[in-house]
Amino acid sequence: MPPFNKILIANRGEIAIRIMRAVKEMGMKAVAVYSDADKNSLHVKYADEAYYIGPSPALESYLNIQRIIDAAERAHADAVHPGYGFLSENAEFAEAVEKAGMTFIGPPSYVMRKIKSKLEGKMIAKNAGVPVSPGSDGPVESVDDAIKIAEKIGFPIMIKASYGGGGIGIIKVENVEELKEAFERSRRLALQAFGKSEIYIEKMAVKPRHIEAQLIGDKYGNYVVAYERECTIQRRNQKLIEEAPSPILDNEKRKELIEASIRFGKAIGYYTLGTMEFVYSEVSREFYFLEINKRLQVEHGITELITGIDLVKLQIKLAAGEYLPYSQEDIKIRGHAIEFRINAEDPLNNFAGSSGYITYYKEPSGPGIRVDSGVDLGSYVPPYYDSMISKLMVYGKDRATAIQIARRALDEYKISGIKTIIPLYKLIINDKDFIEGKFTTNYISEKMPVFLEELKKREEMKVISYLVLYSQSQIKLSFHKEVKSSYRNVDRMSAWKRQGLVMQSTTRVMW
Amino acid sequence: MRKVYKVTTETGDEYVLTYSIDGEYLKFETLSGVYRARILQKGTRDNEFLIEINGEVHRVFIENFNQIIVNNEILRISNIQEKYEEKEVSLQELISSKKGEIISPIYGRIVSLRVKEGDAVVKGQPLLSIESMKSETIISSPISGVIQKILVRVGQSVKKGDILLIIK
């Protein structure tokens, strides 16, 4: 018997589809919600049922608790899965779901309230004997306070949104001048993205790497950790490439990480899935707790690949009150997995978001490849939400094999109509330091000047190739015009052919 | 006589290149360099061409009539303008004729304007911020000058390619 009958997924894009897949496999019904911008999106079509919840801006749809609860009630759902981002870590939402008589797939609202923000999480960690990095012990309300704290702990520092996630609202600050400028910007972004402007300050580690542990717990105080993921390759504090296991962690440190994570879970009676994020310094071989993500993580797939556990199914079962079916000894690491976040962004233009229609789409496949995508040919990538459209995961018996597979997979992945960071990944995957696992969270910002030059050169080469063929009349841009002229003879054509030509001659060619 | 190509890709990037014949090569010039290219031969498959660019050979496939795949990447072009040069002008001039117009590089919403009409700005000075996909892009001035006209206001949505303001 499946634990629920019908689960509403209060999210969009690839993660909504990922969760629906688990829901369907478990023999339950999956319900989607959608905004105006998403009415033709893949997750809406993939669901068993779908309900409209409002206009495109997230505040009026995916962040609107009442509209989502209404949709869940209309659908007679008995559980709600929040995915990641949006309302996934919002205690009021979890409570609203519980009050409506449904199960929230995640930690219960009373546990969430203990760690409403990153800041509260940090204090709990401190008390549970989990190491934390120095910074403000509370929210910072004014620029003057910020400067005082920063000068006490020393620059560089990070300004972080207490209620943030996905790297939004995190700003690295090197000096007082930058701090003055960044303070308001960070508060505004935090308010916009998370509805709360509270921010705090933390010291930046030396040669930091980002390592996180996958905490899994049931309602009855049993915990396991499905090992770690390394998410050091970031830009603007947003993860780009993640891998599991970490290429640098030894078994002794791994054990410390696991034990600290379980202590934290026990301290607050946490259950379902949580991600314990740490910053790890290779120099001092010390790790500091950053925050706990109280939800399914974007990069959960690579843990699934190396452990063989379906984390989404497990999460649903644990939320329903089932016992944890494994002990720590049952979980083994097999092989190596790497994930590339496919973002609709232009690496040549400071990673500016690139929205639009997808006019060409070929996904990689074959041995060792998993693609969790939220788009297809003809999909619209709206400017209102996160830029991640898909995740490419590769899996091999060791890291070197995974990298070989990644090279092939990235070559196979072809997208047009929007910009993506695939061309940048092709450079990273061939970079010596990446191949040897030598990097810090500054990897992208340090290497970017070299990568940019190469990317520019490659883009120009493509245009030159096109022009060579064009100037030699091997390729014609006038394709659209020719279609239009033959379109005048439409009366002599069958309606099917006419329809086909009309479809082809519009600027957005396919779908 | 040189020809000038202005190529607009489907994703809105613009390339200005000059084109001339140089022996058996086609010579293209961009701001970043000179490319001597030619079709080496047709490939062994349908719609395959071997194209030599600065001594390197690339396999280029024509896909669905009007798009190419080169080095495993797809390129779709939305427009090519071509004209013969009346007199020799430098590429720099060809590109900079509209330099005072600040164009939005992305689709998004104006969240802050840091200058007003009549302000003097220096190269690199932040002019305004555009928010898209939850991140903020700061548009800085590419030149020094005076803000002649601001065509947007805070809260307004802009498309890629929209003129935001004009600097003289």
PDB file of C-alpha atoms in Angstrom, chain A residues 168 181 185 188-189 192-193 236 344 346 349-355 359-360 362 380-387 410-411 413-419 422-423 426 457-472 474-477 479-480 507-510, chain B residues 5 7 9-11 13 15 17 19 21 26 28 30-33 35 37-39 42 49 51 53-54 56 58 60 62-80 82 105-109 111-112 114 129 131-138 160:
ATOM      1  CA  ILE A 168      20.642  34.305  -3.231  1.00  0.00           C
ATOM      2  CA  GLU A 181      27.192  49.389  -0.914  1.00  0.00           C
ATOM      3  CA  ARG A 185      21.326  45.494  -1.941  1.00  0.00           C
ATOM      4  CA  ARG A 188      16.461  44.179  -0.950  1.00  0.00           C
ATOM      5  CA  LEU A 189      17.303  40.923  -2.723  1.00  0.00           C
ATOM      6  CA  GLN A 192      12.334  40.117  -2.895  1.00  0.00           C
ATOM      7  CA  ALA A 193      13.306  36.466  -3.009  1.00  0.00           C
ATOM      8  CA  ARG A 236      28.206  34.038  -6.901  1.00  0.00           C
ATOM      9  CA  ALA A 344      19.774  29.296 -18.698  1.00  0.00           C
ATOM     10  CA  ASP A 346      25.104  33.514 -20.452  1.00  0.00           C
ATOM     11  CA  ASN A 349      27.652  38.122 -19.991  1.00  0.00           C
ATOM     12  CA  ASN A 350      28.341  37.701 -16.280  1.00  0.00           C
ATOM     13  CA  PHE A 351      25.885  34.785 -16.064  1.00  0.00           C
ATOM     14  CA  ALA A 352      22.898  36.992 -16.843  1.00  0.00           C
ATOM     15  CA  GLY A 353      19.683  34.988 -17.045  1.00  0.00           C
ATOM     16  CA  SER A 354      18.600  34.013 -20.544  1.00  0.00           C
ATOM     17  CA  SER A 355      14.888  33.450 -20.962  1.00  0.00           C
ATOM     18  CA  THR A 359      14.215  25.997 -30.376  1.00  0.00           C
ATOM     19  CA  TYR A 360      16.596  23.039 -30.409  1.00  0.00           C
ATOM     20  CA  LYS A 362      18.955  17.156 -27.655  1.00  0.00           C
ATOM     21  CA  TYR A 380       9.371  28.500 -22.603  1.00  0.00           C
ATOM     22  CA  VAL A 381      11.979  29.454 -20.013  1.00  0.00           C
ATOM     23  CA  PRO A 382      10.339  32.306 -18.096  1.00  0.00           C
ATOM     24  CA  PRO A 383      12.340  35.151 -16.568  1.00  0.00           C
ATOM     25  CA  TYR A 384      10.429  35.012 -13.280  1.00  0.00           C
ATOM     26  CA  TYR A 385      12.025  32.015 -11.623  1.00  0.00           C
ATOM     27  CA  ASP A 386      15.339  30.310 -11.056  1.00  0.00           C
ATOM     28  CA  SER A 387      17.462  29.888 -14.172  1.00  0.00           C
ATOM     29  CA  LEU A 410      28.287  17.590 -22.446  1.00  0.00           C
ATOM     30  CA  ASP A 411      29.117  17.187 -26.135  1.00  0.00           C
ATOM     31  CA  TYR A 413      23.757  18.037 -24.834  1.00  0.00           C
ATOM     32  CA  LYS A 414      22.619  20.620 -27.401  1.00  0.00           C
ATOM     33  CA  ILE A 415      20.266  23.460 -26.611  1.00  0.00           C
ATOM     34  CA  SER A 416      19.372  26.526 -28.640  1.00  0.00           C
ATOM     35  CA  GLY A 417      17.014  29.459 -28.249  1.00  0.00           C
ATOM     36  CA  ILE A 418      18.468  30.293 -24.861  1.00  0.00           C
ATOM     37  CA  LYS A 419      22.025  30.534 -23.586  1.00  0.00           C
ATOM     38  CA  ILE A 422      27.249  24.047 -21.129  1.00  0.00           C
ATOM     39  CA  PRO A 423      30.101  25.676 -23.140  1.00  0.00           C
ATOM     40  CA  LYS A 426      33.266  21.879 -21.470  1.00  0.00           C
ATOM     41  CA  LYS A 457      37.030  32.647 -29.366  1.00  0.00           C
ATOM     42  CA  ARG A 458      34.829  29.577 -29.732  1.00  0.00           C
ATOM     43  CA  GLU A 459      31.695  31.669 -30.241  1.00  0.00           C
ATOM     44  CA  GLU A 460      33.423  33.662 -32.961  1.00  0.00           C
ATOM     45  CA  MET A 461      34.646  30.468 -34.641  1.00  0.00           C
ATOM     46  CA  LYS A 462      31.067  29.266 -34.823  1.00  0.00           C
ATOM     47  CA  VAL A 463      29.912  32.487 -36.470  1.00  0.00           C
ATOM     48  CA  ILE A 464      32.841  32.363 -38.920  1.00  0.00           C
ATOM     49  CA  SER A 465      31.944  28.762 -39.825  1.00  0.00           C
ATOM     50  CA  TYR A 466      28.412  29.893 -40.523  1.00  0.00           C
ATOM     51  CA  LEU A 467      29.572  32.829 -42.633  1.00  0.00           C
ATOM     52  CA  VAL A 468      31.936  30.651 -44.662  1.00  0.00           C
ATOM     53  CA  LEU A 469      29.007  28.465 -45.667  1.00  0.00           C
ATOM     54  CA  TYR A 470      26.718  31.461 -46.095  1.00  0.00           C
ATOM     55  CA  SER A 471      29.067  33.444 -48.304  1.00  0.00           C
ATOM     56  CA  GLN A 472      29.645  30.343 -50.430  1.00  0.00           C
ATOM     57  CA  GLN A 474      25.958  26.493 -49.022  1.00  0.00           C
ATOM     58  CA  ILE A 475      23.487  27.643 -46.422  1.00  0.00           C
ATOM     59  CA  LYS A 476      20.634  30.057 -46.878  1.00  0.00           C
ATOM     60  CA  LEU A 477      19.029  32.330 -44.380  1.00  0.00           C
ATOM     61  CA  PHE A 479      14.617  29.720 -45.893  1.00  0.00           C
ATOM     62  CA  HIS A 480      11.749  31.561 -44.222  1.00  0.00           C
ATOM     63  CA  THR A 507       9.768  32.799 -36.140  1.00  0.00           C
ATOM     64  CA  ARG A 508       9.337  30.308 -33.318  1.00  0.00           C
ATOM     65  CA  VAL A 509       9.650  27.267 -35.437  1.00  0.00           C
ATOM     66  CA  MET A 510       8.688  24.301 -33.363  1.00  0.00           C
TER      67      MET A 510
ATOM     68  CA  TYR B   5      28.440  41.519 -42.331  1.00  0.00           C
ATOM     69  CA  VAL B   7      25.227  38.849 -37.901  1.00  0.00           C
ATOM     70  CA  THR B   9      22.345  35.119 -33.541  1.00  0.00           C
ATOM     71  CA  GLU B  10      19.075  33.687 -32.360  1.00  0.00           C
ATOM     72  CA  THR B  11      19.947  34.529 -28.770  1.00  0.00           C
ATOM     73  CA  ASP B  13      24.252  38.478 -29.941  1.00  0.00           C
ATOM     74  CA  TYR B  15      28.774  40.284 -34.552  1.00  0.00           C
ATOM     75  CA  LEU B  17      32.747  41.432 -39.408  1.00  0.00           C
ATOM     76  CA  TYR B  19      34.801  40.054 -45.423  1.00  0.00           C
ATOM     77  CA  ILE B  21      38.721  37.411 -50.687  1.00  0.00           C
ATOM     78  CA  LEU B  26      38.017  34.095 -47.276  1.00  0.00           C
ATOM     79  CA  PHE B  28      37.085  37.757 -41.996  1.00  0.00           C
ATOM     80  CA  THR B  30      36.592  41.005 -36.126  1.00  0.00           C
ATOM     81  CA  LEU B  31      37.739  43.212 -33.301  1.00  0.00           C
ATOM     82  CA  SER B  32      39.561  40.279 -31.750  1.00  0.00           C
ATOM     83  CA  GLY B  33      41.448  39.216 -34.834  1.00  0.00           C
ATOM     84  CA  TYR B  35      40.362  34.725 -39.590  1.00  0.00           C
ATOM     85  CA  ALA B  37      38.981  30.454 -43.711  1.00  0.00           C
ATOM     86  CA  ARG B  38      37.831  28.247 -46.556  1.00  0.00           C
ATOM     87  CA  ILE B  39      35.765  25.208 -47.280  1.00  0.00           C
ATOM     88  CA  LYS B  42      32.667  18.394 -48.531  1.00  0.00           C
ATOM     89  CA  PHE B  49      31.698  20.286 -44.562  1.00  0.00           C
ATOM     90  CA  ILE B  51      36.093  24.083 -42.910  1.00  0.00           C
ATOM     91  CA  ILE B  53      39.851  28.369 -40.050  1.00  0.00           C
ATOM     92  CA  ASN B  54      43.335  29.729 -39.324  1.00  0.00           C
ATOM     93  CA  GLU B  56      42.474  24.354 -37.892  1.00  0.00           C
ATOM     94  CA  HIS B  58      36.420  21.977 -38.155  1.00  0.00           C
ATOM     95  CA  VAL B  60      30.535  21.549 -39.636  1.00  0.00           C
ATOM     96  CA  ILE B  62      24.142  21.892 -41.638  1.00  0.00           C
ATOM     97  CA  GLU B  63      21.073  20.888 -39.661  1.00  0.00           C
ATOM     98  CA  ASN B  64      17.502  21.596 -40.795  1.00  0.00           C
ATOM     99  CA  PHE B  65      18.583  23.928 -43.652  1.00  0.00           C
ATOM    100  CA  ASN B  66      19.496  27.005 -41.670  1.00  0.00           C
ATOM    101  CA  GLN B  67      21.388  25.987 -38.554  1.00  0.00           C
ATOM    102  CA  ILE B  68      24.829  24.505 -38.080  1.00  0.00           C
ATOM    103  CA  ILE B  69      26.469  22.191 -35.589  1.00  0.00           C
ATOM    104  CA  VAL B  70      30.138  22.905 -35.081  1.00  0.00           C
ATOM    105  CA  ASN B  71      32.311  21.456 -32.308  1.00  0.00           C
ATOM    106  CA  ASN B  72      29.198  19.785 -30.910  1.00  0.00           C
ATOM    107  CA  GLU B  73      27.377  23.068 -30.486  1.00  0.00           C
ATOM    108  CA  ILE B  74      24.356  24.317 -32.346  1.00  0.00           C
ATOM    109  CA  LEU B  75      24.256  27.780 -33.874  1.00  0.00           C
ATOM    110  CA  ARG B  76      21.109  29.418 -35.159  1.00  0.00           C
ATOM    111  CA  ILE B  77      21.295  32.762 -36.893  1.00  0.00           C
ATOM    112  CA  SER B  78      18.277  35.027 -36.965  1.00  0.00           C
ATOM    113  CA  ASN B  79      19.582  37.722 -39.270  1.00  0.00           C
ATOM    114  CA  ILE B  80      22.528  38.613 -41.505  1.00  0.00           C
ATOM    115  CA  GLU B  82      25.425  42.603 -45.614  1.00  0.00           C
ATOM    116  CA  PRO B 105      21.600  42.545 -22.343  1.00  0.00           C
ATOM    117  CA  ILE B 106      18.801  40.552 -20.721  1.00  0.00           C
ATOM    118  CA  TYR B 107      15.089  40.234 -20.195  1.00  0.00           C
ATOM    119  CA  GLY B 108      14.257  41.526 -16.736  1.00  0.00           C
ATOM    120  CA  ARG B 109      12.952  44.298 -14.533  1.00  0.00           C
ATOM    121  CA  VAL B 111      15.217  47.617  -9.946  1.00  0.00           C
ATOM    122  CA  SER B 112      17.313  50.728  -9.517  1.00  0.00           C
ATOM    123  CA  ARG B 114      21.627  55.300 -10.226  1.00  0.00           C
ATOM    124  CA  SER B 129      20.404  47.359 -12.146  1.00  0.00           C
ATOM    125  CA  GLU B 131      16.786  41.867 -12.001  1.00  0.00           C
ATOM    126  CA  SER B 132      16.175  38.622 -13.792  1.00  0.00           C
ATOM    127  CA  MET B 133      15.861  35.065 -12.557  1.00  0.00           C
ATOM    128  CA  LYS B 134      16.411  36.163  -8.978  1.00  0.00           C
ATOM    129  CA  SER B 135      19.763  37.792  -9.657  1.00  0.00           C
ATOM    130  CA  GLU B 136      20.689  41.389 -10.178  1.00  0.00           C
ATOM    131  CA  THR B 137      22.767  42.526 -13.142  1.00  0.00           C
ATOM    132  CA  ILE B 138      24.466  45.888 -12.852  1.00  0.00           C
ATOM    133  CA  LYS B 160      16.928  42.016 -24.422  1.00  0.00           C
TER     134      LYS B 160
END
